[in-house]
mmCIF file of C-alpha atoms and ligand atoms in Angstrom:
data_model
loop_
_atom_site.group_PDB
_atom_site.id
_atom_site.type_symbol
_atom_site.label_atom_id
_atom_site.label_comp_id
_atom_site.label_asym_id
_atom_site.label_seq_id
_atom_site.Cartn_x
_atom_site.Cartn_y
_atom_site.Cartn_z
ATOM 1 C CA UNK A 1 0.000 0.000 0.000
ATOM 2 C CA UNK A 2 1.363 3.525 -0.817
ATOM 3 C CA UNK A 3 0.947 5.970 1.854
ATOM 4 C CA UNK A 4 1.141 10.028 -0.047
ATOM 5 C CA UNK A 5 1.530 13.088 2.377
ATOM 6 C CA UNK A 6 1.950 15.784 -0.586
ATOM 7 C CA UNK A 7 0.362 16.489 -3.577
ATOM 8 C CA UNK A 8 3.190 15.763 -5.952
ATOM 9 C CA UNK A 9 3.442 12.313 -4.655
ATOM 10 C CA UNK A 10 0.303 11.650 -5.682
ATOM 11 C CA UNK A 11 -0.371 12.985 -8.802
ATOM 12 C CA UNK A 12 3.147 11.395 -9.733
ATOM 13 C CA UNK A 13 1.424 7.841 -8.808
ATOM 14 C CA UNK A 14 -1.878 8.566 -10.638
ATOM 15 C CA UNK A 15 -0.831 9.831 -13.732
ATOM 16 C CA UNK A 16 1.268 6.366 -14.122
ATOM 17 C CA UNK A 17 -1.631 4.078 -13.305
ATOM 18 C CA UNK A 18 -3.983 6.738 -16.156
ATOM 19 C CA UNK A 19 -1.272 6.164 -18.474
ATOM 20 C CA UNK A 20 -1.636 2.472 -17.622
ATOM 21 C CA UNK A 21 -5.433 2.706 -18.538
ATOM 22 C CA UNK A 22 -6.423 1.823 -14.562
ATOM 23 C CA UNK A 23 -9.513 3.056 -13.083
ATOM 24 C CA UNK A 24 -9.512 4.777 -9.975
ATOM 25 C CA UNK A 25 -12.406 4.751 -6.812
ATOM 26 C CA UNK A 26 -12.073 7.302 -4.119
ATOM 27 C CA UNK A 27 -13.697 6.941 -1.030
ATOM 28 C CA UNK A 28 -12.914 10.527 1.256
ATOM 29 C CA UNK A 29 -13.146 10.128 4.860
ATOM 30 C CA UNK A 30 -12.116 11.598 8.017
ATOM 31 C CA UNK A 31 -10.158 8.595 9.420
ATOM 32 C CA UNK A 32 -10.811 6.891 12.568
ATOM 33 C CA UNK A 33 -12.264 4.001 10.207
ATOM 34 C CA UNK A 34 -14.866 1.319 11.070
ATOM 35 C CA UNK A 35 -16.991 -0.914 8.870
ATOM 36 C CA UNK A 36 -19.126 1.520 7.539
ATOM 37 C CA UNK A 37 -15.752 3.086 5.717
ATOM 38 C CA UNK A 38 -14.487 -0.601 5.063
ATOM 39 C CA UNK A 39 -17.917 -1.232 3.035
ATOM 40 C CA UNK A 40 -17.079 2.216 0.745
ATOM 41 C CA UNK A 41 -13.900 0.504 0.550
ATOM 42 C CA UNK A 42 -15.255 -3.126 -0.466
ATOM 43 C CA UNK A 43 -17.704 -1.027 -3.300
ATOM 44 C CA UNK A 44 -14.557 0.667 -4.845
ATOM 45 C CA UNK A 45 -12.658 -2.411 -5.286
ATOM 46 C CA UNK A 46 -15.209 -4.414 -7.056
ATOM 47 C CA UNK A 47 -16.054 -1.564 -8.895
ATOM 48 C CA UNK A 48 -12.920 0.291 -9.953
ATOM 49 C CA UNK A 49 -8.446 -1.338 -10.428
ATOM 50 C CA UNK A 50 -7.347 1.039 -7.668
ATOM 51 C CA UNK A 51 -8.455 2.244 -4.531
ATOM 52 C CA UNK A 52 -7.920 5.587 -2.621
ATOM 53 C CA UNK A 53 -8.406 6.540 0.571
ATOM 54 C CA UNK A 54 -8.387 10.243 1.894
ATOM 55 C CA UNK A 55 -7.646 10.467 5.512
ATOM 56 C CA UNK A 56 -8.355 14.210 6.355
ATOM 57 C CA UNK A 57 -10.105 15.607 8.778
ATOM 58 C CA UNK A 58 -10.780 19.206 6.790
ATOM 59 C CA UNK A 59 -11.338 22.246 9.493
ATOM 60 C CA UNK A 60 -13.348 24.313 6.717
ATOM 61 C CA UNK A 61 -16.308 21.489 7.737
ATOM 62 C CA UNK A 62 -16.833 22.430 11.463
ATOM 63 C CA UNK A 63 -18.563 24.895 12.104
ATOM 64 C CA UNK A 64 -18.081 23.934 16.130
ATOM 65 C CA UNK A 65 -14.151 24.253 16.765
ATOM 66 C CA UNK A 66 -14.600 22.157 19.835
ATOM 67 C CA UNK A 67 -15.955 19.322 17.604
ATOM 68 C CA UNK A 68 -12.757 20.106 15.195
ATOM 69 C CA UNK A 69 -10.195 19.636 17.794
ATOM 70 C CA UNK A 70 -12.008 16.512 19.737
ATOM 71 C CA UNK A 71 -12.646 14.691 16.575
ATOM 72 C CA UNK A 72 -11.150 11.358 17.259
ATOM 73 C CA UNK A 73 -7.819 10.424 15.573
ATOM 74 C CA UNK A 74 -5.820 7.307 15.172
ATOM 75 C CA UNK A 75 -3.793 7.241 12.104
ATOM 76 C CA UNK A 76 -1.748 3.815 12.912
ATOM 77 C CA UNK A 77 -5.078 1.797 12.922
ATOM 78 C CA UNK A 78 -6.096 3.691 9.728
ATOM 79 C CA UNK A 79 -3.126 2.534 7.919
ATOM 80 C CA UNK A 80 -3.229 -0.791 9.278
ATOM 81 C CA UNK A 81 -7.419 -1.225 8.555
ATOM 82 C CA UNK A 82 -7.121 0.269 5.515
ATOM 83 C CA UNK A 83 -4.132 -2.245 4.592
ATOM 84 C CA UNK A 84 -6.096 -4.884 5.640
ATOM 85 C CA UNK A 85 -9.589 -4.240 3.377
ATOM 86 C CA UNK A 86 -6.756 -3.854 0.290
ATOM 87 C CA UNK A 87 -6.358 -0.083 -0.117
ATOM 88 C CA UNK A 88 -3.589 0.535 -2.974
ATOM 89 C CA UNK A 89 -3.366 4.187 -1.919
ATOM 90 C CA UNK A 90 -3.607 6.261 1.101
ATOM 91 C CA UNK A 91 -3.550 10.169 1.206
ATOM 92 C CA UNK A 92 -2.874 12.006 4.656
ATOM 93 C CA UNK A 93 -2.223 15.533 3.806
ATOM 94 C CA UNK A 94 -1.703 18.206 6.855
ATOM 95 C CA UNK A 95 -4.058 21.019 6.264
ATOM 96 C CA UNK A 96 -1.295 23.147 5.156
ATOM 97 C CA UNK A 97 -0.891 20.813 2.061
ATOM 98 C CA UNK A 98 -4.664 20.709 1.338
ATOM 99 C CA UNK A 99 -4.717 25.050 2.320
ATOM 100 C CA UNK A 100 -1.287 26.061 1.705
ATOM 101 C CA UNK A 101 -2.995 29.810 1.685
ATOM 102 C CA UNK A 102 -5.172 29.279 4.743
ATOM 103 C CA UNK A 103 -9.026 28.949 4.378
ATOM 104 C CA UNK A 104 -9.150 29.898 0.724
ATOM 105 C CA UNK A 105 -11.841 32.992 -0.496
ATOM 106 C CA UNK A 106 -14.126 30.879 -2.266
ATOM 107 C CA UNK A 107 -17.577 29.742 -0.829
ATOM 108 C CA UNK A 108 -19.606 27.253 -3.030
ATOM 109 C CA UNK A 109 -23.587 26.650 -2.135
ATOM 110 C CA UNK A 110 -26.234 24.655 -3.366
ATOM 111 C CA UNK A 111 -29.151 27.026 -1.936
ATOM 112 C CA UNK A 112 -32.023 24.469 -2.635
ATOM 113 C CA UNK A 113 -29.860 21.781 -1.182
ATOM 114 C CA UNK A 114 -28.878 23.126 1.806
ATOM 115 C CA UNK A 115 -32.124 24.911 2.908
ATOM 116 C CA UNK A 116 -33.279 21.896 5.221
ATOM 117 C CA UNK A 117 -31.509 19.109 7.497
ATOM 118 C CA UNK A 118 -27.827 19.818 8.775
ATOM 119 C CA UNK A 119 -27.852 22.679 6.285
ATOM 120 C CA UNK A 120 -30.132 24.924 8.476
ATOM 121 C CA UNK A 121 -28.785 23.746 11.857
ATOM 122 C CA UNK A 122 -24.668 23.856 10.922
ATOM 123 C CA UNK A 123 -23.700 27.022 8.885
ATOM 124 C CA UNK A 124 -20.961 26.407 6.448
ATOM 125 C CA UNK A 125 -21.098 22.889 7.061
ATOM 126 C CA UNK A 126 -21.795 22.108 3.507
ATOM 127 C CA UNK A 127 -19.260 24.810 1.791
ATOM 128 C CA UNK A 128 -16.851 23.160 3.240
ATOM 129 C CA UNK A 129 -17.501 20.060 2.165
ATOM 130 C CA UNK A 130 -17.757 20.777 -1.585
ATOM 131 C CA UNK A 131 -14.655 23.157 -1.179
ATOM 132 C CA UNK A 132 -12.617 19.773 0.162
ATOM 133 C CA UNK A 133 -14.437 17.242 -2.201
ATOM 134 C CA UNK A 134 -14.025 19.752 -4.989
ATOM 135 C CA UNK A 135 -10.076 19.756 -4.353
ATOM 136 C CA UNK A 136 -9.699 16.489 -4.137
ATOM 137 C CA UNK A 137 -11.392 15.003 -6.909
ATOM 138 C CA UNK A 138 -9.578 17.517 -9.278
ATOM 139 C CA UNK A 139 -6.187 16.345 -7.272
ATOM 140 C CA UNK A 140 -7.090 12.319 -7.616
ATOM 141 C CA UNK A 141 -9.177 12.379 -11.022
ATOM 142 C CA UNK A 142 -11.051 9.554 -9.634
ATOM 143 C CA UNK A 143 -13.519 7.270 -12.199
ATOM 144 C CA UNK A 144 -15.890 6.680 -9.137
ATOM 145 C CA UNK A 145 -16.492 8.362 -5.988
ATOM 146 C CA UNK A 146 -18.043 6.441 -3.010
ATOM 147 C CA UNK A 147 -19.961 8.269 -0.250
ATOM 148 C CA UNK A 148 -22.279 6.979 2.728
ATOM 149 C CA UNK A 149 -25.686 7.214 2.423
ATOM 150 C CA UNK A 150 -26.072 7.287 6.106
ATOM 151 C CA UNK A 151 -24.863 11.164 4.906
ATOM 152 C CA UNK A 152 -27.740 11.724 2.951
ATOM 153 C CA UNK A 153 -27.406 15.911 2.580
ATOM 154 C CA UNK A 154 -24.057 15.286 2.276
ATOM 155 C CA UNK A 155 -24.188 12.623 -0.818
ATOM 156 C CA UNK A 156 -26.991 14.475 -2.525
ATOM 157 C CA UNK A 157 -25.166 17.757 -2.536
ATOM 158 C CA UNK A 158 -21.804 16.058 -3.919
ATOM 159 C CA UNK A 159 -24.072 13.872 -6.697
ATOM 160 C CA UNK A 160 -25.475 17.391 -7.958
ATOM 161 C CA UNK A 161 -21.872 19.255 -8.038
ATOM 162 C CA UNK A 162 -20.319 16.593 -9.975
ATOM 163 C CA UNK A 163 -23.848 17.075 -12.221
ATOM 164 C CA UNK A 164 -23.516 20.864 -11.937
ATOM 165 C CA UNK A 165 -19.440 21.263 -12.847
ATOM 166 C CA UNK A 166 -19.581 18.033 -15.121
ATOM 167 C CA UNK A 167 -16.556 16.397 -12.950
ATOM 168 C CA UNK A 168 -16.766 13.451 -15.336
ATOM 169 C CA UNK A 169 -17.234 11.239 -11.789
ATOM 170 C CA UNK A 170 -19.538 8.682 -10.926
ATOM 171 C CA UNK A 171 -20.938 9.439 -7.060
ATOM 172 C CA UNK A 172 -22.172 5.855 -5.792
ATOM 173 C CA UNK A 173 -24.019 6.352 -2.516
ATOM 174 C CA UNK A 174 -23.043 3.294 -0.407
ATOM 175 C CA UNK A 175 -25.961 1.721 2.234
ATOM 176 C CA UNK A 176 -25.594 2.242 6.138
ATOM 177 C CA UNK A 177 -23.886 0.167 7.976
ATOM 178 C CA UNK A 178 -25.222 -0.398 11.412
ATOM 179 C CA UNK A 179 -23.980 -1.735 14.942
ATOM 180 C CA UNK A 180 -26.192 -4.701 16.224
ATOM 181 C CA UNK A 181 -29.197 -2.754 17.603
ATOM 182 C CA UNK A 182 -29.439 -0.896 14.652
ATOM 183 C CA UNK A 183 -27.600 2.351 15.188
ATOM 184 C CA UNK A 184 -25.232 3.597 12.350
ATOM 185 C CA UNK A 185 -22.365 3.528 12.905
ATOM 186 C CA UNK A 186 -19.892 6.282 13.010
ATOM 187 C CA UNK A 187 -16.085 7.806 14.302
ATOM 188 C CA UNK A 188 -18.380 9.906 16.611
ATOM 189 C CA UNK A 189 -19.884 6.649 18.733
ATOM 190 C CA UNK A 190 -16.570 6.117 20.760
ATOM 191 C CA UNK A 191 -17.229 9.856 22.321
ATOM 192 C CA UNK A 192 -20.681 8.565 24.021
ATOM 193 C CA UNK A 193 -20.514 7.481 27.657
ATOM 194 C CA UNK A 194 -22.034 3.693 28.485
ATOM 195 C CA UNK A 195 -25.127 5.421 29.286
ATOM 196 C CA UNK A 196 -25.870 8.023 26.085
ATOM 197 C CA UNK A 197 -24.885 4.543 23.985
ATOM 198 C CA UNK A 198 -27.444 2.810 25.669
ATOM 199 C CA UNK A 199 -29.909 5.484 24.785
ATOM 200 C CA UNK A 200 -28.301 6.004 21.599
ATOM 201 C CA UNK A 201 -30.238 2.837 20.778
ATOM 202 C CA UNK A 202 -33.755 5.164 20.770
ATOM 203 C CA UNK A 203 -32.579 5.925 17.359
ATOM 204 C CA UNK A 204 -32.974 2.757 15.300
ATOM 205 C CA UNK A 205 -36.352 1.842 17.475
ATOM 206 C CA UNK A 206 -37.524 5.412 15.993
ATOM 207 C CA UNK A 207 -36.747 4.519 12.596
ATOM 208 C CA UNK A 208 -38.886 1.221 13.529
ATOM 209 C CA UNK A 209 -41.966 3.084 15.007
ATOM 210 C CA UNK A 210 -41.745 5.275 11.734
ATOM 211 C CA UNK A 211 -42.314 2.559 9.693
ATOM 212 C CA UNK A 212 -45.063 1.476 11.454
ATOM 213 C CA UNK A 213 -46.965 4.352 11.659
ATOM 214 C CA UNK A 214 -46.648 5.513 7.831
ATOM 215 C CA UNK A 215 -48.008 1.900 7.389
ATOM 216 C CA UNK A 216 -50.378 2.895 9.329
ATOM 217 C CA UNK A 217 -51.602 5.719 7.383
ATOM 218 C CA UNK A 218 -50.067 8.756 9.132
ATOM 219 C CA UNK A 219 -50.206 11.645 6.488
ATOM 220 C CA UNK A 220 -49.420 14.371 8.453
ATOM 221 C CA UNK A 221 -45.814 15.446 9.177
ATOM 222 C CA UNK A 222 -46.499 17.609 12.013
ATOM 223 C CA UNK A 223 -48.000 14.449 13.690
ATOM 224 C CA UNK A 224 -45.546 12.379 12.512
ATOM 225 C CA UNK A 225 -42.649 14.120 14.123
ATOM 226 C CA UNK A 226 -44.438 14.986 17.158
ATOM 227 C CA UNK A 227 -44.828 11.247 17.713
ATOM 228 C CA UNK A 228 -41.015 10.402 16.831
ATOM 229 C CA UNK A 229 -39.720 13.337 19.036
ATOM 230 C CA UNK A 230 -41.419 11.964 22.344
ATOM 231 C CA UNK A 231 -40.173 8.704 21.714
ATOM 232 C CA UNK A 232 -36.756 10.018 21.607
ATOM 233 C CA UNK A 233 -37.541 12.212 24.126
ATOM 234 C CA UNK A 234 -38.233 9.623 26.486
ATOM 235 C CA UNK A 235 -34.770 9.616 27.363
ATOM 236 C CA UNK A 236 -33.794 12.977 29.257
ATOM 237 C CA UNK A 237 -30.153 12.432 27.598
ATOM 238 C CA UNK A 238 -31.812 13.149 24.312
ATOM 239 C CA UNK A 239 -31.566 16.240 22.926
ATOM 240 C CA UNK A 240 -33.332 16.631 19.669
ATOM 241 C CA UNK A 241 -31.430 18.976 16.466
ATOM 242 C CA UNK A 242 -34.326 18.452 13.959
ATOM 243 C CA UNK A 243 -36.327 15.344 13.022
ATOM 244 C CA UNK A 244 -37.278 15.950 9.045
ATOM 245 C CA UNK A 245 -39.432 14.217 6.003
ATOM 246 C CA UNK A 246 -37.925 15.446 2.748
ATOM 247 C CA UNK A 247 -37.918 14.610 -0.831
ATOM 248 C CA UNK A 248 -35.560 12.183 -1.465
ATOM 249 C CA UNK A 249 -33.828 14.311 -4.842
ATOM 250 C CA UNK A 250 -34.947 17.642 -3.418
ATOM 251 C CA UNK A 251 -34.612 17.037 0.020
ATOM 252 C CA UNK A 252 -37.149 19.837 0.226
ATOM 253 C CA UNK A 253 -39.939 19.559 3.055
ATOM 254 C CA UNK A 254 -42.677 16.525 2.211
ATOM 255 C CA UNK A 255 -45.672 18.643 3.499
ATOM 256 C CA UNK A 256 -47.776 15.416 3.251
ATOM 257 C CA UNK A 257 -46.063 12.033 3.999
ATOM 258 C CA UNK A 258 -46.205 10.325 0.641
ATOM 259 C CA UNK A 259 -44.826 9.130 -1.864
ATOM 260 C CA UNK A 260 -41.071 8.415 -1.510
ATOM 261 C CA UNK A 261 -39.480 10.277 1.979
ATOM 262 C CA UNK A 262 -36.194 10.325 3.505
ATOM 263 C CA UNK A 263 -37.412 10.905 7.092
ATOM 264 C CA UNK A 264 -33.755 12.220 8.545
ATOM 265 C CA UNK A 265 -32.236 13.112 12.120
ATOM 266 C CA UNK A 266 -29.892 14.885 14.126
ATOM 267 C CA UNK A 267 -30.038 14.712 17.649
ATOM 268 C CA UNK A 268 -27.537 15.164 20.388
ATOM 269 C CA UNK A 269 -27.228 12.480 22.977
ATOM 270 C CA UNK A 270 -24.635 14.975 25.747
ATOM 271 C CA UNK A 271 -22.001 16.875 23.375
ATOM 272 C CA UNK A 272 -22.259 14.650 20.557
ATOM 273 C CA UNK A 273 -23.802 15.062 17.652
ATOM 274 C CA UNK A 274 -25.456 11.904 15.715
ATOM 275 C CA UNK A 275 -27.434 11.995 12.462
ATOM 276 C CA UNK A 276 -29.359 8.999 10.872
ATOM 277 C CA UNK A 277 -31.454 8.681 7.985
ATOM 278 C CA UNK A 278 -34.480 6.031 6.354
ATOM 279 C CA UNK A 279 -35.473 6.013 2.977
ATOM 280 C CA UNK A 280 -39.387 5.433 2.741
ATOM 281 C CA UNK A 281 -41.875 4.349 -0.354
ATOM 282 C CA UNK A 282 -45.519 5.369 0.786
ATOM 283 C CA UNK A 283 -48.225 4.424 -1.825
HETATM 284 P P1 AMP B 301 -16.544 10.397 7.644
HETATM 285 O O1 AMP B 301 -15.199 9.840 7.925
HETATM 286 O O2 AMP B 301 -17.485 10.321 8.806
HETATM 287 O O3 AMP B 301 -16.500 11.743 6.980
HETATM 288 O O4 AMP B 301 -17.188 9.416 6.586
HETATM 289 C C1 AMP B 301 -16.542 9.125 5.370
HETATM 290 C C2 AMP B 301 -17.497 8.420 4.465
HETATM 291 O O5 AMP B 301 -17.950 7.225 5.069
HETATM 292 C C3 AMP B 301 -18.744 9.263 4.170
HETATM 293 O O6 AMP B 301 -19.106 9.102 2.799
HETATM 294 C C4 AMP B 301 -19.757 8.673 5.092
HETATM 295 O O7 AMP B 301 -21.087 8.850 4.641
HETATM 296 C C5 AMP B 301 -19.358 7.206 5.062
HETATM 297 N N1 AMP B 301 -19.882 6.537 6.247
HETATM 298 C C6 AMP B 301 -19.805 6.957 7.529
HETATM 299 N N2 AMP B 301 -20.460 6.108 8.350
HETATM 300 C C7 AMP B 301 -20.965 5.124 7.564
HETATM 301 C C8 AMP B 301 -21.745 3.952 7.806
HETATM 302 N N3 AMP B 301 -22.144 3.610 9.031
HETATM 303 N N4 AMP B 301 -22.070 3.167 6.755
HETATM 304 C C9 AMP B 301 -21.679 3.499 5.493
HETATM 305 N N5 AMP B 301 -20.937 4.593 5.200
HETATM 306 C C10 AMP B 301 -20.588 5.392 6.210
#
């Protein structure tokens, strides 16, 4: 496995393997892997010759610099996991490689995109993304780009920028993988105490009682979320960020629940922040 700190490194190594008519799948993450980033991983290699892995965890993102600086690291396990699931190339770039200028002046937005979900509740969130994706897609000129659906803003907003500024990319959103009682998982789960993981578990049982009510015939989204918020509020740990229905291509506001729905949350069980996210068909 190649390991690339700088730029030049790796465009050196990908223009050989384009000149050797290889394909190339990205997957970008933020490192402290688990199995959710190994299945992005598994995807790319039957899909693509090569596989790269970003391992960056990109300040223009946060929008909370306390979430920034506690956002778990472990770099040696990286490497070794990523080894492991068959990664031929790994990029770790400082932020001074990826922003040799500092925060650069350029803010891209999807308006529509980011009106609802985590773009409403974390500012600049999104700009940030599509500044870093942006960067390194033109710095990896990847075939295929991998991205969790369990971040379903998130992979919506990249799918339409690759549409919008014809990167000639294919974006492959990548099913949720999920911890035994159902909750997704994710780098931020090792931050929850015994006790907010225990209630953490609310979450999937949520999803559940979702189901069961659209099958029921609940129409109404005001209902609807009332309903899901007291479950989750049943636990005093539980705080609640926004509970949404959206169009699953829009992701604007389903104002009555038909159709097909991406019913998506962000709550905070004490400091951290979890989102989740279930794709309904209502007939
Ligand atoms: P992150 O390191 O959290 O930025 O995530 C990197 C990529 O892995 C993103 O495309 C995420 O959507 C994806 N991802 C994170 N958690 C999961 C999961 N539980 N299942 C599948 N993909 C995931």
């Amino acid at each position: 496995m190649i390991v690339c700190k700088t730029k030049e490194e790796l465009k050196t190594r990908i223009s050989l393997w384009k000149k050797e008519g290889k394909t190339i799948g990205f997957a970008p993450t933020m490192g402290y892997l688990h199995s959710g980033h190994i299945s992005l991983i598994e995807q790319s290699k039957a899909k693509a010759d090569k596989t790269i892995v970003s391992l960056f965890v990109n300040p223009t993102q946060f929008n909370d610099p306390e979430d920034y600086l506690k956002y778990p690291l472990d770099m040696e396990g990286d490497l070794k996991k990523c080894k492991e699931a068959g990664v031929d190339l790994v990029f770790i770039p400082t932020k001074e490689v990826v922003y040799p200028d500092g925060t650069p002046d350029l803010i891209m937005k999807q308006p529509a995109l980011q009106k609802n979900l985590c773009g409403r509740t974390r500012p600049n969130h999104f700009e940030g993304v599509m500044l870093v994706v942006s960067k390194l897609f033109h710095l990896l000129n990847p075939d295929f780009a991998f991205f969790g659906l369990k971040d379903y803003q998130q992979f919506r907003i990249i799918e339409e920028m690759v549409h919008i500024l014809d990167f000639p990319i294919q974006v492959i959103g990548v099913p949720t993988l999920r911890e035994r009682d159902g909750l997704a998982m994710s780098s931020r789960n090792v931050r929850l105490t015994e006790k907010e993981r225990e209630n953490a578990s609310l979450i999937p049982r949520m999803f559940t009682l979702a189901g069961k009510l659209l099958v029921g015939g609940e129409k109404n989204p005001k209902v609807f979320h009332e309903i899901l918020a007291d479950f989750l509020l049943s636990s005093p740990e539980v705080k609640i960020d926004y509970i949404e229905s959206v169009d699953p291509h829009t992701l604007q506001e389903k104002l009555t629940l038909d159709g097909e729905l991406v019913l998506a949350i962000a709550v905070f069980l004490g400091k951290t922040r979890l989102i989740d996210n279930q794709r309904f068909s209502k007939i």
